[in-house]
Amino acid sequence: MDFFAKKPTMKKQMHDVDRQLRKTGREVDRDRRELEKEEKKLEMEIKNAAKTGNKQACTVLAKQLVQLRKQKERTYAANSKITSINSQTKVMGANMKLAGAMTTATQSMVAMNKTLKPEQLSRTMQEFGKASTQMEMTEEMMSDALDDILNESGDEEAGDSIVQQVLDEIGIDISSKVSKAPSAPSRLGASSATDNEFADLEKQLAKLKS
């Protein structure tokens, strides 16, 4: 016995069974045709014996004819059985294919479940949600802190620096202008030159602020 022989596949086994059943069916058909030929011969012999009045020969031949016809009927039953077996074999083969497909699908699903690990995936999604929420809160807090810092000191200092830079570029010393200005008008009808000087300064400051 060859222990290393490769086991035939299911498809090969089904093909072999179908071939064997068809071969058996052909053999039964051939046997029936032979029986039909023999049946015709017996019928002729019975007729000849009856013509000659040989009653004993007619009786023997008639019994043989009855047995032959029974055997012929058995061939029809055998063919029907072979056809039924062949059909059942094909149905069984189809069911085995379905079972194999379901087995393969089950193995694939089991492998996917082992790979995916639903429990771990659920924990990962929960951790991702927490980390995402925490990141959004951190970003919002940093933005608020930066806005507070820039609005309290940075914007005002930057604005004063830019104004002073522009005044320096156009040659205006705001500090000297303010120091020379009187704290309050000493009398009505101040000089028009001083009023014009302050009016020009206010216009320049207004342009810078706009």
XYZ file of C-alpha atoms in Angstrom:
210
model
C 0.000 0.000 0.000
C 1.341 3.373 -1.011
C 1.050 5.576 2.116
C 2.468 8.552 0.225
C -0.147 8.469 -2.541
C -2.052 11.689 -2.894
C -5.694 11.436 -1.858
C -7.993 12.162 -4.817
C -9.980 15.359 -4.668
C -13.728 15.387 -4.169
C -14.230 16.448 -7.777
C -12.142 13.505 -8.973
C -14.065 11.071 -6.763
C -17.405 12.359 -8.034
C -16.199 12.037 -11.615
C -15.088 8.443 -11.014
C -18.430 7.491 -9.440
C -20.388 9.062 -12.295
C -18.272 7.252 -14.867
C -18.699 3.905 -13.104
C -22.470 4.300 -12.836
C -22.800 5.205 -16.510
C -20.680 2.192 -17.429
C -22.890 -0.083 -15.327
C -26.000 1.394 -16.965
C -24.627 0.635 -20.430
C -23.880 -2.944 -19.407
C -27.448 -3.401 -18.129
C -28.821 -2.001 -21.385
C -26.668 -4.437 -23.355
C -27.890 -7.344 -21.241
C -31.505 -6.307 -21.840
C -30.986 -6.196 -25.589
C -29.608 -9.732 -25.433
C -32.614 -10.812 -23.417
C -34.957 -9.263 -25.988
C -33.245 -11.200 -28.751
C -33.568 -14.413 -26.731
C -37.206 -13.561 -26.037
C -37.983 -13.398 -29.748
C -36.261 -16.744 -30.322
C -38.296 -18.426 -27.596
C -41.498 -16.984 -29.004
C -40.660 -18.457 -32.419
C -39.796 -21.841 -30.875
C -43.060 -21.893 -28.943
C -44.995 -21.154 -32.138
C -43.177 -23.948 -34.015
C -43.754 -26.407 -31.159
C -47.433 -25.470 -31.114
C -47.712 -26.080 -34.860
C -46.270 -29.573 -34.476
C -48.499 -30.277 -31.488
C -45.592 -30.749 -29.080
C -47.320 -29.680 -25.892
C -44.477 -30.644 -23.581
C -41.964 -28.486 -25.505
C -44.418 -25.591 -25.499
C -44.747 -25.836 -21.720
C -40.981 -25.866 -21.094
C -40.355 -23.036 -23.545
C -43.193 -20.976 -22.040
C -41.667 -21.278 -18.570
C -38.315 -20.132 -19.946
C -40.029 -17.206 -21.633
C -41.675 -16.182 -18.362
C -38.330 -16.245 -16.529
C -36.649 -14.322 -19.328
C -39.280 -11.614 -19.270
C -38.922 -11.302 -15.500
C -35.203 -10.850 -15.942
C -35.826 -8.204 -18.575
C -38.071 -6.344 -16.145
C -35.289 -6.511 -13.597
C -32.971 -4.716 -16.046
C -35.437 -1.829 -16.297
C -35.631 -1.635 -12.494
C -31.833 -1.801 -12.287
C -31.460 1.049 -14.772
C -33.928 3.152 -12.801
C -31.980 2.442 -9.621
C -28.681 3.362 -11.273
C -30.162 6.628 -12.531
C -31.490 7.374 -9.054
C -28.124 6.630 -7.452
C -26.366 8.834 -9.975
C -28.749 11.701 -9.188
C -28.302 11.207 -5.450
C -24.544 11.155 -5.887
C -24.641 14.448 -7.758
C -26.858 15.999 -5.072
C -24.494 14.726 -2.385
C -21.551 16.187 -4.282
C -23.293 19.550 -4.523
C -24.041 19.478 -0.792
C -20.436 18.633 -0.025
C -19.309 21.575 -2.148
C -21.653 23.836 -0.204
C -20.341 22.434 3.066
C -16.790 23.045 1.899
C -17.640 26.601 0.913
C -19.258 27.236 4.303
C -16.225 25.744 6.047
C -13.917 28.036 4.106
C -16.121 31.054 4.847
C -16.210 30.155 8.555
C -12.446 29.792 8.700
C -12.054 33.162 6.969
C -14.403 34.853 9.442
C -12.600 33.282 12.400
C -9.257 34.449 11.027
C -10.619 37.969 10.471
C -12.015 38.109 14.015
C -8.646 37.042 15.396
C -6.913 39.699 13.310
C -9.347 42.506 14.047
C -9.784 41.732 17.775
C -13.095 43.578 18.337
C -12.402 44.195 22.042
C -9.071 45.845 21.317
C -10.582 47.833 18.438
C -13.320 49.121 20.748
C -10.773 50.194 23.356
C -8.680 51.879 20.680
C -11.682 53.855 19.421
C -12.552 54.944 22.958
C -8.971 56.052 23.615
C -8.935 57.901 20.298
C -12.114 59.758 21.248
C -10.701 60.754 24.627
C -7.389 61.885 23.114
C -9.202 63.865 20.411
C -11.399 65.622 22.987
C -8.394 66.394 25.173
C -6.491 67.791 22.199
C -9.389 70.072 21.283
C -9.623 71.341 24.864
C -5.856 71.934 25.007
C -5.908 73.797 21.711
C -8.817 75.954 22.867
C -7.084 76.777 26.171
C -3.847 77.712 24.390
C -5.720 79.903 21.936
C -7.536 81.691 24.755
C -4.305 82.191 26.670
C -2.524 83.583 23.626
C -5.437 85.888 22.854
C -5.415 87.195 26.418
C -1.676 87.815 26.360
C -1.666 89.531 22.994
C -4.743 91.628 23.706
C -3.518 92.830 27.130
C -0.012 93.929 26.283
C 1.189 93.002 22.835
C -1.356 94.876 20.715
C -1.094 98.134 22.665
C 2.698 98.090 22.825
C 2.960 97.222 19.160
C 0.549 100.013 18.261
C 2.514 102.611 20.305
C 5.756 101.460 18.742
C 4.389 101.800 15.204
C 2.967 105.267 15.927
C 6.300 106.437 17.380
C 8.189 104.985 14.403
C 5.976 106.845 11.931
C 6.270 110.090 13.891
C 10.041 109.751 13.900
C 10.043 109.182 10.135
C 8.087 112.390 9.441
C 10.141 114.331 11.925
C 7.550 115.058 14.593
C 8.572 115.045 18.267
C 5.281 114.517 20.067
C 6.831 114.847 23.500
C 8.242 118.334 22.791
C 4.946 119.449 21.286
C 3.027 118.346 24.335
C 5.525 119.908 26.796
C 5.288 123.296 25.089
C 1.520 123.251 25.123
C -0.145 125.234 27.954
C -1.944 123.175 30.570
C -5.055 125.321 30.093
C -5.863 128.400 28.045
C -4.911 131.505 30.114
C -7.189 133.748 28.252
C -9.772 133.874 25.584
C -8.576 134.485 22.067
C -5.288 132.480 22.110
C -2.916 133.057 19.254
C -3.946 131.624 15.921
C -0.428 130.186 15.356
C -0.685 127.914 18.413
C -4.174 126.774 17.422
C -3.039 125.950 13.920
C -0.075 123.990 15.278
C -2.298 121.803 17.454
C -4.804 121.366 14.621
C -2.062 120.078 12.303
C -0.822 117.697 14.979
C -4.319 116.315 15.566
C -4.803 115.741 11.837
C -1.539 113.819 11.605
C -2.439 111.682 14.615
C -5.888 111.035 13.137
C -4.308 109.861 9.874
C -1.961 107.541 11.753
C -4.794 106.000 13.747
C -6.958 105.504 10.648
